[in-house]
Amino acid sequence: MDFFINDIVWWKMSLNGLMNGWIPGVLTFFLGLWFSKISDHRKLRQKLKNDILEIFIPVFNSGESISIPIADEACRKMRATFNTYKGIYPGMFDREAEKQLGELLNEGFIVNGEINKRFFEPDTIQDLIKHL
């Protein structure tokens, strides 16, 4: 049943207005929200990597001799930062890298009175942090 006044089909005009005016705007809005979420996740992941590397690089990659208390404190700071991000944003990081880095940091710098052998390979730890 068409409603004609002066040879105009009003329902077709309304549908045309909806298709040309509202739907593109609504779709653009939702695409913007989706892109914002993806962008925020990338920024947050990069911020975690930078925060951990800011603690790690000056202590373990400086090329200078460091004391055990400074290295142990840096390891504790890295563990606290990592666990905070992991607790607030679960499932955001690469599972395998998250697991390996968590195991390394939970072992600690000192294991059974000796320095953890994995900390003698700073390049491996940096690559692990970058793969988060």
Short mmCIF file of C-alpha atoms in Angstrom, two decimals:
data_model
loop_
_atom_site.label_atom_id
_atom_site.label_comp_id
_atom_site.label_asym_id
_atom_site.label_seq_id
_atom_site.Cartn_x
_atom_site.Cartn_y
_atom_site.Cartn_z
CA MET A 1 0.00 0.00 0.00
CA ASP A 2 1.62 3.19 -1.18
CA PHE A 3 0.76 6.56 0.24
CA PHE A 4 0.62 9.05 -2.64
CA ILE A 5 0.32 12.78 -2.27
CA ASN A 6 1.13 14.79 -5.37
CA ASP A 7 2.70 11.73 -7.05
CA ILE A 8 5.37 11.28 -4.34
CA VAL A 9 6.00 7.92 -2.69
CA TRP A 10 6.87 9.01 0.85
CA TRP A 11 8.13 5.70 2.17
CA LYS A 12 10.71 5.51 -0.63
CA MET A 13 11.97 8.99 0.23
CA SER A 14 12.28 8.07 3.91
CA LEU A 15 14.14 4.85 3.11
CA ASN A 16 16.40 6.70 0.70
CA GLY A 17 17.15 9.33 3.36
CA LEU A 18 17.96 6.60 5.86
CA MET A 19 20.26 4.76 3.46
CA ASN A 20 22.10 7.87 2.29
CA GLY A 21 22.23 9.83 5.53
CA TRP A 22 22.12 7.70 8.64
CA ILE A 23 23.68 4.34 7.83
CA PRO A 24 27.04 5.68 6.59
CA GLY A 25 27.31 7.88 9.68
CA VAL A 26 26.50 5.06 12.07
CA LEU A 27 28.91 2.67 10.33
CA THR A 28 31.66 5.30 10.40
CA PHE A 29 31.08 5.79 14.12
CA PHE A 30 31.39 2.06 14.87
CA LEU A 31 34.46 1.69 12.64
CA GLY A 32 36.02 4.59 14.53
CA LEU A 33 35.34 2.87 17.86
CA TRP A 34 36.85 -0.37 16.59
CA PHE A 35 39.96 1.38 15.24
CA SER A 36 40.35 3.28 18.52
CA LYS A 37 40.27 0.03 20.49
CA ILE A 38 42.93 -1.55 18.27
CA SER A 39 45.09 1.57 18.47
CA ASP A 40 44.78 1.74 22.27
CA HIS A 41 45.84 -1.91 22.60
CA ARG A 42 48.91 -1.30 20.45
CA LYS A 43 49.87 1.81 22.42
CA LEU A 44 49.38 0.02 25.72
CA ARG A 45 51.43 -2.98 24.64
CA GLN A 46 54.22 -0.68 23.45
CA LYS A 47 54.09 1.25 26.73
CA LEU A 48 54.59 -1.96 28.72
CA LYS A 49 57.55 -2.95 26.56
CA ASN A 50 59.09 0.48 26.98
CA ASP A 51 58.51 0.50 30.76
CA ILE A 52 60.22 -2.88 31.22
CA LEU A 53 63.06 -2.00 28.84
CA GLU A 54 63.64 1.30 30.69
CA ILE A 55 64.33 -0.75 33.80
CA PHE A 56 66.24 -3.56 32.06
CA ILE A 57 68.60 -1.78 29.65
CA PRO A 58 70.38 0.64 32.03
CA VAL A 59 71.09 -2.13 34.53
CA PHE A 60 71.75 -5.28 32.50
CA ASN A 61 72.85 -3.91 29.12
CA SER A 62 75.01 -0.99 30.20
CA GLY A 63 78.33 -2.77 29.69
CA GLU A 64 79.47 -1.69 33.11
CA SER A 65 79.86 -3.77 36.22
CA ILE A 66 76.90 -3.52 38.54
CA SER A 67 76.29 -4.62 42.08
CA ILE A 68 74.04 -7.54 42.95
CA PRO A 69 71.59 -5.41 45.02
CA ILE A 70 71.05 -3.03 42.07
CA ALA A 71 70.45 -5.94 39.69
CA ASP A 72 68.13 -7.66 42.15
CA GLU A 73 66.16 -4.42 42.66
CA ALA A 74 65.84 -3.97 38.88
CA CYS A 75 64.54 -7.53 38.56
CA ARG A 76 61.93 -6.88 41.28
CA LYS A 77 60.83 -3.65 39.56
CA MET A 78 60.50 -5.48 36.24
CA ARG A 79 58.43 -8.23 37.88
CA ALA A 80 56.17 -5.69 39.61
CA THR A 81 55.63 -3.72 36.40
CA PHE A 82 54.97 -6.85 34.36
CA ASN A 83 52.56 -8.35 36.89
CA THR A 84 50.68 -5.06 37.21
CA TYR A 85 50.10 -4.80 33.48
CA LYS A 86 49.28 -8.50 33.22
CA GLY A 87 46.75 -8.23 36.06
CA ILE A 88 45.03 -5.13 34.71
CA TYR A 89 45.00 -6.18 31.05
CA PRO A 90 44.73 -9.99 30.92
CA GLY A 91 45.03 -11.70 27.55
CA MET A 92 46.52 -8.66 25.85
CA PHE A 93 50.02 -9.96 25.28
CA ASP A 94 51.49 -12.87 23.33
CA ARG A 95 50.81 -15.92 25.50
CA GLU A 96 54.13 -17.69 24.92
CA ALA A 97 56.28 -14.61 25.49
CA GLU A 98 54.17 -13.68 28.53
CA LYS A 99 54.66 -17.15 29.99
CA GLN A 100 58.43 -17.21 29.41
CA LEU A 101 58.98 -13.70 30.76
CA GLY A 102 56.78 -14.46 33.78
CA GLU A 103 58.82 -17.59 34.56
CA LEU A 104 62.10 -15.69 34.21
CA LEU A 105 61.01 -12.83 36.45
CA ASN A 106 59.44 -15.15 39.03
CA GLU A 107 62.70 -17.12 39.29
CA GLY A 108 64.39 -13.88 40.27
CA PHE A 109 67.91 -12.64 39.84
CA ILE A 110 69.33 -14.74 42.67
CA VAL A 111 68.47 -18.47 42.56
CA ASN A 112 69.77 -20.70 45.38
CA GLY A 113 72.41 -18.14 46.31
CA GLU A 114 73.73 -17.83 42.74
CA ILE A 115 73.00 -15.46 39.90
CA ASN A 116 70.35 -16.78 37.51
CA LYS A 117 72.17 -18.00 34.38
CA ARG A 118 69.43 -16.64 32.11
CA PHE A 119 70.36 -13.06 33.08
CA PHE A 120 73.79 -13.54 31.50
CA GLU A 121 72.05 -13.41 28.10
CA PRO A 122 70.54 -9.89 27.98
CA ASP A 123 69.86 -10.04 24.23
CA THR A 124 67.59 -13.05 24.70
CA ILE A 125 65.66 -11.26 27.44
CA GLN A 126 65.31 -8.12 25.30
CA ASP A 127 63.97 -10.19 22.40
CA LEU A 128 61.51 -11.83 24.79
CA ILE A 129 60.29 -8.43 25.97
CA LYS A 130 59.97 -7.20 22.38
CA HIS A 131 57.84 -10.25 21.46
CA LEU A 132 55.24 -9.41 24.08
#
